[in-house]
Amino acid sequence: MKALVFNKFGGPEVLEYLEISDPVIGPDEILVRMQAIGLNFADIYRRKGNYHLTGNSPFILGYEGAGVVEKTGVNVQGISVGDPIAFADVPHANAEKVAVPIEKAIPLPETISFDKAASVLLQGLTAHYLTKDSYAVKENDVILVHAAAGGVGQLLVQMAKLFGGRVIGLTSSMEKASAVKNSGGNQVFLYSDDWKSKVMEETNGKGVDVVYDSVGSTLEDSFAVTRTRGTVVFYGMAGGDPAPVDPRMLMDTSKTLTGGDLWNFLTSREERATRSAELFRWIEEGKITVSEPTVFALRDGRKAHQFLESRKSTGKILLRP
């Protein structure tokens, strides 16, 4: 089979499209022929060496995708050859075929296409736990979303609105601001603006109830626009590591800092099934809209990585084997 691989850490130029051996499935795994693969910033971090990788080179990126079951292990029940499935947390997805543990396989309803599943699962399940678990958004809450035009950002905006919140988005351009508005954002400010002052003006000097911060380097600013007894949810560092947080500030203002990582929530097959079923239902009912992805051939993985790193993209980038 063909796969997008790399042997050393570095820029997009280290990626190669090569012929490698098919995966050998175990008794509790299925072999999936991929139809769509999600590209995420975590893939860039792994390619650069920011995230730890196990095993030996050549390394294969990718954790998210959708496809058709081609073979099943001897212990697999409830899933058959030909079934459409997706996954959000299976390694080595940047390939024509992937070995998927049965506990991580998410059956697809007829209404959810391969592209839609690969576009929404990782980011949609992230937005799901952020708005239901890290901070449960309530009616009339005021929410500030960093990087609101990105894949997770647009879904966060929609879910916060679904739960009755009022959403302020932050982004880097007028074009991206339009995407946030189209997702239902009540107000959008640019990072090039004096956005902290604008957020405080927008909230009559009170500050927001919760900030979802995936930028990292903005964490101190996020606290500055959070109300007393408010919450900052830190779940990414696309803009660099955050400065240390003074616990005395948290005490003096009764503010809460909480972290978020999807893998601490997708801890069982039941969790994956329950959360993805709710996500799919919202999509079927038109409560959540998934923007059209930008699609690259898997062989053009270098170009896809360059595009994602350029920060010009809005919504999801997919790789097509």
Short mmCIF file of N, CA and C in Angstrom, two decimals, residues 18-108:
data_model
loop_
_atom_site.label_atom_id
_atom_site.label_comp_id
_atom_site.label_asym_id
_atom_site.label_seq_id
_atom_site.Cartn_x
_atom_site.Cartn_y
_atom_site.Cartn_z
N LEU A 18 5.34 6.82 -0.20
CA LEU A 18 6.07 5.61 -0.54
C LEU A 18 5.20 4.36 -0.44
N GLU A 19 5.69 3.30 -1.06
CA GLU A 19 5.06 1.98 -0.94
C GLU A 19 5.62 1.31 0.31
N ILE A 20 4.72 0.86 1.19
CA ILE A 20 5.14 0.12 2.38
C ILE A 20 4.24 -1.10 2.54
N SER A 21 4.55 -1.96 3.50
CA SER A 21 3.78 -3.18 3.72
C SER A 21 2.41 -2.87 4.30
N ASP A 22 1.41 -3.68 3.91
CA ASP A 22 0.09 -3.55 4.51
C ASP A 22 0.16 -3.85 6.00
N PRO A 23 -0.69 -3.20 6.82
CA PRO A 23 -0.73 -3.55 8.23
C PRO A 23 -1.27 -4.96 8.44
N VAL A 24 -0.78 -5.63 9.45
CA VAL A 24 -1.28 -6.96 9.83
C VAL A 24 -2.20 -6.78 11.04
N ILE A 25 -3.47 -7.15 10.91
CA ILE A 25 -4.41 -6.92 12.00
C ILE A 25 -4.36 -8.04 13.02
N GLY A 26 -4.65 -7.68 14.25
CA GLY A 26 -4.75 -8.64 15.33
C GLY A 26 -6.16 -9.17 15.45
N PRO A 27 -6.42 -10.06 16.39
CA PRO A 27 -7.75 -10.68 16.53
C PRO A 27 -8.84 -9.70 16.90
N ASP A 28 -8.48 -8.57 17.52
CA ASP A 28 -9.48 -7.58 17.94
C ASP A 28 -9.42 -6.32 17.09
N GLU A 29 -8.93 -6.46 15.86
CA GLU A 29 -8.80 -5.30 14.97
C GLU A 29 -9.52 -5.54 13.66
N ILE A 30 -9.77 -4.44 12.94
CA ILE A 30 -10.31 -4.50 11.59
C ILE A 30 -9.35 -3.76 10.66
N LEU A 31 -9.32 -4.19 9.42
CA LEU A 31 -8.51 -3.49 8.41
C LEU A 31 -9.44 -2.59 7.62
N VAL A 32 -9.11 -1.31 7.58
CA VAL A 32 -9.97 -0.31 6.94
C VAL A 32 -9.25 0.28 5.73
N ARG A 33 -9.92 0.23 4.58
CA ARG A 33 -9.41 0.93 3.39
C ARG A 33 -9.90 2.36 3.47
N MET A 34 -8.96 3.29 3.60
CA MET A 34 -9.30 4.68 3.88
C MET A 34 -9.91 5.39 2.67
N GLN A 35 -10.93 6.20 2.96
CA GLN A 35 -11.56 7.05 1.95
C GLN A 35 -11.30 8.54 2.20
N ALA A 36 -11.10 8.90 3.45
CA ALA A 36 -10.82 10.30 3.80
C ALA A 36 -10.05 10.32 5.10
N ILE A 37 -9.05 11.20 5.19
CA ILE A 37 -8.17 11.29 6.35
C ILE A 37 -8.12 12.74 6.82
N GLY A 38 -8.34 12.96 8.11
CA GLY A 38 -8.29 14.31 8.64
C GLY A 38 -6.87 14.75 8.94
N LEU A 39 -6.54 15.99 8.57
CA LEU A 39 -5.24 16.58 8.89
C LEU A 39 -5.44 17.56 10.04
N ASN A 40 -4.56 17.46 11.05
CA ASN A 40 -4.69 18.29 12.25
C ASN A 40 -3.33 18.88 12.64
N PHE A 41 -3.37 19.93 13.47
CA PHE A 41 -2.12 20.54 13.92
C PHE A 41 -1.24 19.55 14.68
N ALA A 42 -1.87 18.57 15.33
CA ALA A 42 -1.08 17.55 16.03
C ALA A 42 -0.15 16.81 15.07
N ASP A 43 -0.57 16.66 13.81
CA ASP A 43 0.30 16.01 12.81
C ASP A 43 1.54 16.86 12.55
N ILE A 44 1.36 18.17 12.54
CA ILE A 44 2.50 19.07 12.34
C ILE A 44 3.45 19.00 13.54
N TYR A 45 2.86 18.99 14.75
CA TYR A 45 3.70 18.91 15.94
C TYR A 45 4.51 17.62 15.95
N ARG A 46 3.90 16.52 15.53
CA ARG A 46 4.61 15.23 15.50
C ARG A 46 5.69 15.25 14.41
N ARG A 47 5.38 15.82 13.28
CA ARG A 47 6.37 15.90 12.19
C ARG A 47 7.58 16.73 12.61
N LYS A 48 7.35 17.76 13.37
CA LYS A 48 8.45 18.63 13.82
C LYS A 48 9.24 18.03 14.98
N GLY A 49 8.63 17.03 15.65
CA GLY A 49 9.30 16.45 16.80
C GLY A 49 8.87 17.05 18.13
N ASN A 50 7.83 17.92 18.12
CA ASN A 50 7.34 18.50 19.37
C ASN A 50 6.61 17.48 20.23
N TYR A 51 5.98 16.50 19.58
CA TYR A 51 5.29 15.43 20.29
C TYR A 51 6.14 14.18 20.23
N HIS A 52 6.11 13.40 21.30
CA HIS A 52 6.88 12.16 21.35
C HIS A 52 6.27 11.11 20.42
N LEU A 53 7.11 10.43 19.67
CA LEU A 53 6.66 9.33 18.80
C LEU A 53 7.34 8.04 19.27
N THR A 54 6.57 6.96 19.25
CA THR A 54 7.12 5.66 19.60
C THR A 54 7.39 4.85 18.35
N GLY A 55 8.20 3.80 18.50
CA GLY A 55 8.49 2.93 17.37
C GLY A 55 9.66 3.45 16.55
N ASN A 56 9.87 2.81 15.42
CA ASN A 56 10.99 3.15 14.54
C ASN A 56 10.50 3.75 13.24
N SER A 57 11.36 4.53 12.59
CA SER A 57 11.00 5.11 11.30
C SER A 57 10.96 3.99 10.25
N PRO A 58 10.21 4.19 9.14
CA PRO A 58 9.51 5.42 8.80
C PRO A 58 8.25 5.62 9.65
N PHE A 59 8.04 6.87 10.07
CA PHE A 59 6.88 7.22 10.87
C PHE A 59 5.71 7.57 9.94
N ILE A 60 4.50 7.25 10.40
CA ILE A 60 3.29 7.58 9.65
C ILE A 60 2.42 8.46 10.53
N LEU A 61 2.05 9.63 10.04
CA LEU A 61 1.21 10.54 10.78
C LEU A 61 -0.27 10.16 10.65
N GLY A 62 -1.12 10.95 11.31
CA GLY A 62 -2.56 10.79 11.16
C GLY A 62 -3.20 9.97 12.25
N TYR A 63 -4.32 10.48 12.77
CA TYR A 63 -5.06 9.77 13.81
C TYR A 63 -6.56 9.71 13.53
N GLU A 64 -7.00 10.33 12.44
CA GLU A 64 -8.43 10.50 12.21
C GLU A 64 -8.78 10.17 10.77
N GLY A 65 -9.89 9.48 10.57
CA GLY A 65 -10.28 9.20 9.20
C GLY A 65 -11.52 8.34 9.12
N ALA A 66 -11.87 7.98 7.90
CA ALA A 66 -13.06 7.16 7.65
C ALA A 66 -12.82 6.31 6.42
N GLY A 67 -13.44 5.14 6.41
CA GLY A 67 -13.27 4.24 5.28
C GLY A 67 -14.16 3.02 5.38
N VAL A 68 -13.81 1.99 4.60
CA VAL A 68 -14.63 0.78 4.49
C VAL A 68 -13.87 -0.40 5.08
N VAL A 69 -14.56 -1.21 5.86
CA VAL A 69 -13.93 -2.39 6.45
C VAL A 69 -13.60 -3.39 5.35
N GLU A 70 -12.33 -3.78 5.30
CA GLU A 70 -11.86 -4.72 4.28
C GLU A 70 -11.61 -6.12 4.85
N LYS A 71 -11.35 -6.18 6.15
CA LYS A 71 -11.06 -7.47 6.79
C LYS A 71 -11.32 -7.32 8.28
N THR A 72 -11.75 -8.39 8.94
CA THR A 72 -12.00 -8.34 10.37
C THR A 72 -11.20 -9.41 11.10
N GLY A 73 -10.77 -9.11 12.33
CA GLY A 73 -10.08 -10.09 13.15
C GLY A 73 -11.02 -11.17 13.66
N VAL A 74 -10.46 -12.25 14.15
CA VAL A 74 -11.28 -13.41 14.52
C VAL A 74 -12.19 -13.13 15.71
N ASN A 75 -11.85 -12.15 16.55
CA ASN A 75 -12.68 -11.86 17.72
C ASN A 75 -13.69 -10.73 17.50
N VAL A 76 -13.68 -10.16 16.31
CA VAL A 76 -14.52 -8.98 16.04
C VAL A 76 -15.97 -9.41 15.82
N GLN A 77 -16.87 -8.74 16.54
CA GLN A 77 -18.30 -8.97 16.38
C GLN A 77 -19.01 -7.63 16.20
N GLY A 78 -20.09 -7.65 15.44
CA GLY A 78 -20.89 -6.44 15.26
C GLY A 78 -20.44 -5.54 14.13
N ILE A 79 -19.31 -5.83 13.52
CA ILE A 79 -18.83 -5.08 12.36
C ILE A 79 -18.42 -6.07 11.29
N SER A 80 -18.85 -5.81 10.06
CA SER A 80 -18.61 -6.76 8.96
C SER A 80 -17.84 -6.11 7.83
N VAL A 81 -17.27 -6.93 6.97
CA VAL A 81 -16.60 -6.44 5.76
C VAL A 81 -17.60 -5.63 4.94
N GLY A 82 -17.18 -4.46 4.49
CA GLY A 82 -18.04 -3.58 3.71
C GLY A 82 -18.70 -2.47 4.51
N ASP A 83 -18.65 -2.57 5.85
CA ASP A 83 -19.27 -1.54 6.69
C ASP A 83 -18.47 -0.24 6.63
N PRO A 84 -19.15 0.91 6.63
CA PRO A 84 -18.45 2.20 6.73
C PRO A 84 -18.17 2.52 8.20
N ILE A 85 -16.93 2.85 8.51
CA ILE A 85 -16.59 3.22 9.88
C ILE A 85 -15.66 4.42 9.86
N ALA A 86 -15.55 5.04 11.02
CA ALA A 86 -14.63 6.17 11.19
C ALA A 86 -13.92 6.02 12.52
N PHE A 87 -12.89 6.82 12.73
CA PHE A 87 -12.18 6.81 14.01
C PHE A 87 -11.54 8.17 14.23
N ALA A 88 -11.27 8.46 15.51
CA ALA A 88 -10.68 9.75 15.87
C ALA A 88 -9.32 9.60 16.53
N ASP A 89 -8.96 8.37 16.91
CA ASP A 89 -7.74 8.23 17.72
C ASP A 89 -7.02 6.91 17.43
N VAL A 90 -6.76 6.70 16.14
CA VAL A 90 -6.00 5.52 15.72
C VAL A 90 -4.78 6.00 14.93
N PRO A 91 -3.58 5.60 15.33
CA PRO A 91 -2.37 6.10 14.65
C PRO A 91 -2.20 5.51 13.26
N HIS A 92 -1.28 6.12 12.49
CA HIS A 92 -0.87 5.66 11.16
C HIS A 92 -1.98 5.78 10.12
N ALA A 93 -2.80 6.83 10.27
CA ALA A 93 -3.95 7.00 9.36
C ALA A 93 -3.57 7.53 7.99
N ASN A 94 -2.35 8.06 7.83
CA ASN A 94 -1.94 8.62 6.53
C ASN A 94 -1.50 7.52 5.58
N ALA A 95 -2.40 6.60 5.32
CA ALA A 95 -2.09 5.43 4.50
C ALA A 95 -3.35 4.94 3.82
N GLU A 96 -3.17 4.09 2.82
CA GLU A 96 -4.32 3.54 2.11
C GLU A 96 -5.11 2.57 2.98
N LYS A 97 -4.42 1.89 3.91
CA LYS A 97 -5.08 0.93 4.80
C LYS A 97 -4.60 1.16 6.23
N VAL A 98 -5.52 0.99 7.19
CA VAL A 98 -5.21 1.22 8.60
C VAL A 98 -5.79 0.09 9.44
N ALA A 99 -4.99 -0.41 10.38
CA ALA A 99 -5.48 -1.39 11.35
C ALA A 99 -6.14 -0.63 12.50
N VAL A 100 -7.43 -0.90 12.71
CA VAL A 100 -8.22 -0.16 13.69
C VAL A 100 -8.69 -1.10 14.80
N PRO A 101 -8.32 -0.85 16.06
CA PRO A 101 -8.87 -1.65 17.16
C PRO A 101 -10.39 -1.52 17.20
N ILE A 102 -11.07 -2.61 17.45
CA ILE A 102 -12.53 -2.61 17.39
C ILE A 102 -13.13 -1.61 18.37
N GLU A 103 -12.47 -1.39 19.52
CA GLU A 103 -13.03 -0.47 20.51
C GLU A 103 -12.98 0.98 20.05
N LYS A 104 -12.17 1.26 19.02
CA LYS A 104 -12.04 2.63 18.53
C LYS A 104 -12.79 2.86 17.21
N ALA A 105 -13.44 1.82 16.71
CA ALA A 105 -14.20 1.94 15.45
C ALA A 105 -15.58 2.53 15.72
N ILE A 106 -15.92 3.58 14.99
CA ILE A 106 -17.21 4.26 15.15
C ILE A 106 -18.04 4.01 13.89
N PRO A 107 -19.11 3.21 13.98
CA PRO A 107 -19.95 2.96 12.80
C PRO A 107 -20.57 4.25 12.29
N LEU A 108 -20.65 4.38 10.97
CA LEU A 108 -21.21 5.58 10.37
C LEU A 108 -22.66 5.36 9.95
#
